[in-house]
Amino acid sequence: MNKQQEKRLNIINKTITLCAQYGFHGTSMDTITTATGVSKATIYKYFISKENLIKEALILFSERALNHLDLTFSDPSLTLEQKLSERFDLLVALVKDDLFNGCYFQLAYSEFNHTDDNIADICSGYKNMRVDMIKALLIENNINNAELKSQQAELIFNGLLASLQITKNTNLIPMAKEMYLNIILNDNK
């Protein structure tokens, strides 16, 4: 990676962190320049606009999150329950370390769904990919009604993310995890 690519990646990473902390509209370009040590002119050279920077940040974060989920789901040493539980375990650590400020995609969608279709599409695309990945995992493990169960389970997970953003109550995580696993592993549906 050359120096320009490193600088660009640093800007994206800092933007993700700042937007998670202050919201997308609450994160000014001045805040980004201070955090990155890069001038506005340089940032605009790479990204054209703040919205373009946010799109790039969401795309990169989406790729990272989906790759992590794919690695977990393809790990042959983990059981299905372990694969499904991993995200909940990660959330416990993030909330305890005060590193969780909500779901980037839910936050971005709520701030941009009426003003920037590209950002809204990235957010909904990420959520749909997660449902599709869960569905594929369930099909691979011969779980009945994989499509419905993946949608129901992700509805629980997204509700947990929204609740944690407001309450930071880690007691919600095991409750949601139990509901999530029951939806998927219960053959009565």
mmCIF file of C-alpha atoms in Angstrom:
data_model
loop_
_atom_site.group_PDB
_atom_site.id
_atom_site.type_symbol
_atom_site.label_atom_id
_atom_site.label_comp_id
_atom_site.label_asym_id
_atom_site.label_seq_id
_atom_site.Cartn_x
_atom_site.Cartn_y
_atom_site.Cartn_z
ATOM 1 C CA MET A 1 0.000 0.000 0.000
ATOM 2 C CA ASN A 2 1.458 3.331 -1.025
ATOM 3 C CA LYS A 3 1.379 6.541 1.032
ATOM 4 C CA GLN A 4 -1.698 7.946 -0.742
ATOM 5 C CA GLN A 5 -3.642 4.714 -0.197
ATOM 6 C CA GLU A 6 -2.645 4.715 3.483
ATOM 7 C CA LYS A 7 -3.771 8.335 3.848
ATOM 8 C CA ARG A 8 -7.083 7.576 2.127
ATOM 9 C CA LEU A 9 -7.662 4.513 4.329
ATOM 10 C CA ASN A 10 -6.827 6.524 7.453
ATOM 11 C CA ILE A 11 -9.423 9.129 6.478
ATOM 12 C CA ILE A 12 -12.045 6.427 5.926
ATOM 13 C CA ASN A 13 -11.256 4.650 9.209
ATOM 14 C CA LYS A 14 -11.366 7.882 11.233
ATOM 15 C CA THR A 15 -14.625 8.830 9.540
ATOM 16 C CA ILE A 16 -16.202 5.508 10.529
ATOM 17 C CA THR A 17 -15.131 6.016 14.135
ATOM 18 C CA LEU A 18 -16.262 9.646 14.303
ATOM 19 C CA CYS A 19 -19.605 9.024 12.617
ATOM 20 C CA ALA A 20 -20.337 6.149 14.975
ATOM 21 C CA GLN A 21 -19.627 8.453 17.883
ATOM 22 C CA TYR A 22 -21.281 11.696 16.721
ATOM 23 C CA GLY A 23 -23.601 10.644 13.906
ATOM 24 C CA PHE A 24 -23.032 11.295 10.231
ATOM 25 C CA HIS A 25 -24.533 14.778 10.205
ATOM 26 C CA GLY A 26 -22.933 15.510 13.584
ATOM 27 C CA THR A 27 -19.454 14.812 12.236
ATOM 28 C CA SER A 28 -18.157 17.892 10.496
ATOM 29 C CA MET A 29 -15.373 18.002 7.955
ATOM 30 C CA ASP A 30 -13.441 20.081 10.497
ATOM 31 C CA THR A 31 -13.710 17.212 12.980
ATOM 32 C CA ILE A 32 -12.479 14.764 10.344
ATOM 33 C CA THR A 33 -9.547 16.995 9.387
ATOM 34 C CA THR A 34 -8.547 17.391 13.039
ATOM 35 C CA ALA A 35 -8.757 13.643 13.684
ATOM 36 C CA THR A 36 -6.835 12.699 10.540
ATOM 37 C CA GLY A 37 -4.362 15.564 10.389
ATOM 38 C CA VAL A 38 -5.276 15.927 6.713
ATOM 39 C CA SER A 39 -6.464 19.199 5.166
ATOM 40 C CA LYS A 40 -9.986 19.612 3.798
ATOM 41 C CA ALA A 41 -8.521 20.171 0.350
ATOM 42 C CA THR A 42 -6.779 16.804 0.469
ATOM 43 C CA ILE A 43 -9.893 15.042 1.748
ATOM 44 C CA TYR A 44 -11.964 16.600 -1.049
ATOM 45 C CA LYS A 45 -9.267 15.554 -3.538
ATOM 46 C CA TYR A 46 -9.862 11.929 -2.549
ATOM 47 C CA PHE A 47 -13.607 11.983 -1.944
ATOM 48 C CA ILE A 48 -15.232 14.961 -3.770
ATOM 49 C CA SER A 49 -17.805 15.462 -0.952
ATOM 50 C CA LYS A 50 -18.565 14.474 2.614
ATOM 51 C CA GLU A 51 -21.334 12.201 1.319
ATOM 52 C CA ASN A 52 -18.853 10.494 -1.014
ATOM 53 C CA LEU A 53 -16.505 9.948 1.945
ATOM 54 C CA ILE A 54 -19.371 8.471 3.976
ATOM 55 C CA LYS A 55 -20.290 6.157 1.079
ATOM 56 C CA GLU A 56 -16.700 4.944 0.840
ATOM 57 C CA ALA A 57 -16.550 4.451 4.611
ATOM 58 C CA LEU A 58 -19.788 2.450 4.622
ATOM 59 C CA ILE A 59 -18.648 0.316 1.690
ATOM 60 C CA LEU A 60 -15.346 -0.489 3.405
ATOM 61 C CA PHE A 61 -16.995 -1.219 6.745
ATOM 62 C CA SER A 62 -19.601 -3.388 4.993
ATOM 63 C CA GLU A 63 -16.882 -5.394 3.244
ATOM 64 C CA ARG A 64 -15.014 -5.899 6.515
ATOM 65 C CA ALA A 65 -18.119 -6.924 8.453
ATOM 66 C CA LEU A 66 -19.354 -9.303 5.754
ATOM 67 C CA ASN A 67 -15.879 -10.835 5.343
ATOM 68 C CA HIS A 68 -15.704 -11.405 9.098
ATOM 69 C CA LEU A 69 -19.142 -13.029 9.045
ATOM 70 C CA ASP A 70 -18.117 -15.188 6.075
ATOM 71 C CA LEU A 71 -14.950 -16.331 7.867
ATOM 72 C CA THR A 72 -16.972 -17.238 10.934
ATOM 73 C CA PHE A 73 -19.639 -19.055 8.929
ATOM 74 C CA SER A 74 -17.076 -21.015 6.914
ATOM 75 C CA ASP A 75 -15.034 -22.107 9.952
ATOM 76 C CA PRO A 76 -15.395 -25.915 10.019
ATOM 77 C CA SER A 77 -14.288 -26.083 13.661
ATOM 78 C CA LEU A 78 -17.399 -24.199 14.831
ATOM 79 C CA THR A 79 -20.855 -25.658 15.316
ATOM 80 C CA LEU A 80 -23.877 -23.925 13.811
ATOM 81 C CA GLU A 81 -24.795 -22.521 17.220
ATOM 82 C CA GLN A 82 -21.271 -21.181 17.724
ATOM 83 C CA LYS A 83 -21.316 -19.544 14.302
ATOM 84 C CA LEU A 84 -24.633 -17.870 15.047
ATOM 85 C CA SER A 85 -23.576 -16.846 18.564
ATOM 86 C CA GLU A 86 -20.287 -15.193 17.604
ATOM 87 C CA ARG A 87 -21.834 -11.799 16.785
ATOM 88 C CA PHE A 88 -23.571 -11.672 20.152
ATOM 89 C CA ASP A 89 -20.323 -12.446 21.936
ATOM 90 C CA LEU A 90 -18.618 -9.657 19.999
ATOM 91 C CA LEU A 91 -21.368 -7.218 20.987
ATOM 92 C CA VAL A 92 -20.840 -7.993 24.686
ATOM 93 C CA ALA A 93 -17.168 -7.063 24.356
ATOM 94 C CA LEU A 94 -17.893 -3.901 22.343
ATOM 95 C CA VAL A 95 -20.505 -2.611 24.792
ATOM 96 C CA LYS A 96 -18.369 -3.430 27.832
ATOM 97 C CA ASP A 97 -15.386 -1.611 26.306
ATOM 98 C CA ASP A 98 -17.647 1.335 25.396
ATOM 99 C CA LEU A 99 -16.846 0.840 21.702
ATOM 100 C CA PHE A 100 -20.440 0.337 20.558
ATOM 101 C CA ASN A 101 -22.425 3.388 19.508
ATOM 102 C CA GLY A 102 -25.041 1.632 17.413
ATOM 103 C CA CYS A 103 -25.171 0.070 13.997
ATOM 104 C CA TYR A 104 -23.412 2.268 11.441
ATOM 105 C CA PHE A 105 -25.852 1.205 8.756
ATOM 106 C CA GLN A 106 -28.998 1.869 10.779
ATOM 107 C CA LEU A 107 -27.589 5.241 11.782
ATOM 108 C CA ALA A 108 -26.577 6.183 8.230
ATOM 109 C CA TYR A 109 -29.886 5.011 6.797
ATOM 110 C CA SER A 110 -31.877 7.054 9.306
ATOM 111 C CA GLU A 111 -29.840 10.160 8.495
ATOM 112 C CA PHE A 112 -29.704 9.810 4.693
ATOM 113 C CA ASN A 113 -32.683 7.757 3.496
ATOM 114 C CA HIS A 114 -34.505 10.861 2.239
ATOM 115 C CA THR A 115 -31.500 12.767 0.952
ATOM 116 C CA ASP A 116 -29.007 10.319 -0.566
ATOM 117 C CA ASP A 117 -30.261 7.195 -2.323
ATOM 118 C CA ASN A 118 -26.742 5.800 -2.763
ATOM 119 C CA ILE A 119 -26.049 5.820 0.977
ATOM 120 C CA ALA A 120 -29.503 4.383 1.699
ATOM 121 C CA ASP A 121 -28.877 1.628 -0.874
ATOM 122 C CA ILE A 122 -25.506 0.744 0.658
ATOM 123 C CA CYS A 123 -27.161 0.436 4.070
ATOM 124 C CA SER A 124 -30.097 -1.676 2.924
ATOM 125 C CA GLY A 125 -27.771 -3.752 0.740
ATOM 126 C CA TYR A 126 -25.600 -4.551 3.747
ATOM 127 C CA LYS A 127 -28.610 -5.614 5.805
ATOM 128 C CA ASN A 128 -29.936 -7.754 2.925
ATOM 129 C CA MET A 129 -26.533 -9.417 2.464
ATOM 130 C CA ARG A 130 -26.511 -10.384 6.142
ATOM 131 C CA VAL A 131 -29.945 -11.985 5.807
ATOM 132 C CA ASP A 132 -28.779 -13.816 2.672
ATOM 133 C CA MET A 133 -25.652 -15.069 4.429
ATOM 134 C CA ILE A 134 -27.684 -16.359 7.377
ATOM 135 C CA LYS A 135 -30.117 -18.002 4.962
ATOM 136 C CA ALA A 136 -27.276 -19.725 3.084
ATOM 137 C CA LEU A 137 -25.794 -20.957 6.375
ATOM 138 C CA LEU A 138 -29.161 -22.351 7.439
ATOM 139 C CA ILE A 139 -29.704 -24.074 4.094
ATOM 140 C CA GLU A 140 -26.201 -25.544 4.312
ATOM 141 C CA ASN A 141 -27.128 -26.925 7.740
ATOM 142 C CA ASN A 142 -30.487 -28.312 6.569
ATOM 143 C CA ILE A 143 -32.573 -25.943 8.671
ATOM 144 C CA ASN A 144 -36.223 -25.858 7.570
ATOM 145 C CA ASN A 145 -37.750 -22.540 6.474
ATOM 146 C CA ALA A 146 -34.312 -20.976 6.134
ATOM 147 C CA GLU A 147 -35.569 -17.839 4.388
ATOM 148 C CA LEU A 148 -38.220 -17.009 6.975
ATOM 149 C CA LYS A 149 -35.975 -17.918 9.902
ATOM 150 C CA SER A 150 -33.102 -15.799 8.614
ATOM 151 C CA GLN A 151 -35.400 -12.783 8.291
ATOM 152 C CA GLN A 152 -36.920 -13.305 11.741
ATOM 153 C CA ALA A 153 -33.526 -13.824 13.366
ATOM 154 C CA GLU A 154 -32.033 -10.713 11.771
ATOM 155 C CA LEU A 155 -35.078 -8.723 12.868
ATOM 156 C CA ILE A 156 -34.197 -9.720 16.444
ATOM 157 C CA PHE A 157 -30.524 -8.844 15.914
ATOM 158 C CA ASN A 158 -31.353 -5.437 14.400
ATOM 159 C CA GLY A 159 -33.739 -4.708 17.254
ATOM 160 C CA LEU A 160 -30.974 -5.569 19.700
ATOM 161 C CA LEU A 161 -28.595 -3.163 17.946
ATOM 162 C CA ALA A 162 -31.139 -0.354 18.111
ATOM 163 C CA SER A 163 -31.866 -1.039 21.795
ATOM 164 C CA LEU A 164 -28.193 -1.233 22.731
ATOM 165 C CA GLN A 165 -27.535 2.083 21.032
ATOM 166 C CA ILE A 166 -29.965 3.711 23.443
ATOM 167 C CA THR A 167 -29.543 1.677 26.636
ATOM 168 C CA LYS A 168 -26.078 0.058 26.525
ATOM 169 C CA ASN A 169 -27.789 -2.644 28.623
ATOM 170 C CA THR A 170 -25.704 -5.807 28.136
ATOM 171 C CA ASN A 171 -28.481 -7.864 29.793
ATOM 172 C CA LEU A 172 -30.387 -7.538 26.519
ATOM 173 C CA ILE A 173 -27.712 -9.445 24.610
ATOM 174 C CA PRO A 174 -28.249 -12.923 26.128
ATOM 175 C CA MET A 175 -32.031 -12.456 25.897
ATOM 176 C CA ALA A 176 -31.809 -11.557 22.210
ATOM 177 C CA LYS A 177 -29.299 -14.354 21.585
ATOM 178 C CA GLU A 178 -31.673 -16.908 23.104
ATOM 179 C CA MET A 179 -34.590 -15.620 21.009
ATOM 180 C CA TYR A 180 -32.370 -15.599 17.891
ATOM 181 C CA LEU A 181 -31.194 -19.167 18.394
ATOM 182 C CA ASN A 182 -34.709 -20.372 19.260
ATOM 183 C CA ILE A 183 -36.078 -18.925 16.030
ATOM 184 C CA ILE A 184 -33.436 -20.690 13.976
ATOM 185 C CA LEU A 185 -32.956 -23.982 15.788
ATOM 186 C CA ASN A 186 -36.609 -24.656 16.648
ATOM 187 C CA ASP A 187 -38.057 -27.065 14.067
ATOM 188 C CA ASN A 188 -41.690 -26.260 14.897
ATOM 189 C CA LYS A 189 -41.771 -23.339 12.486
#
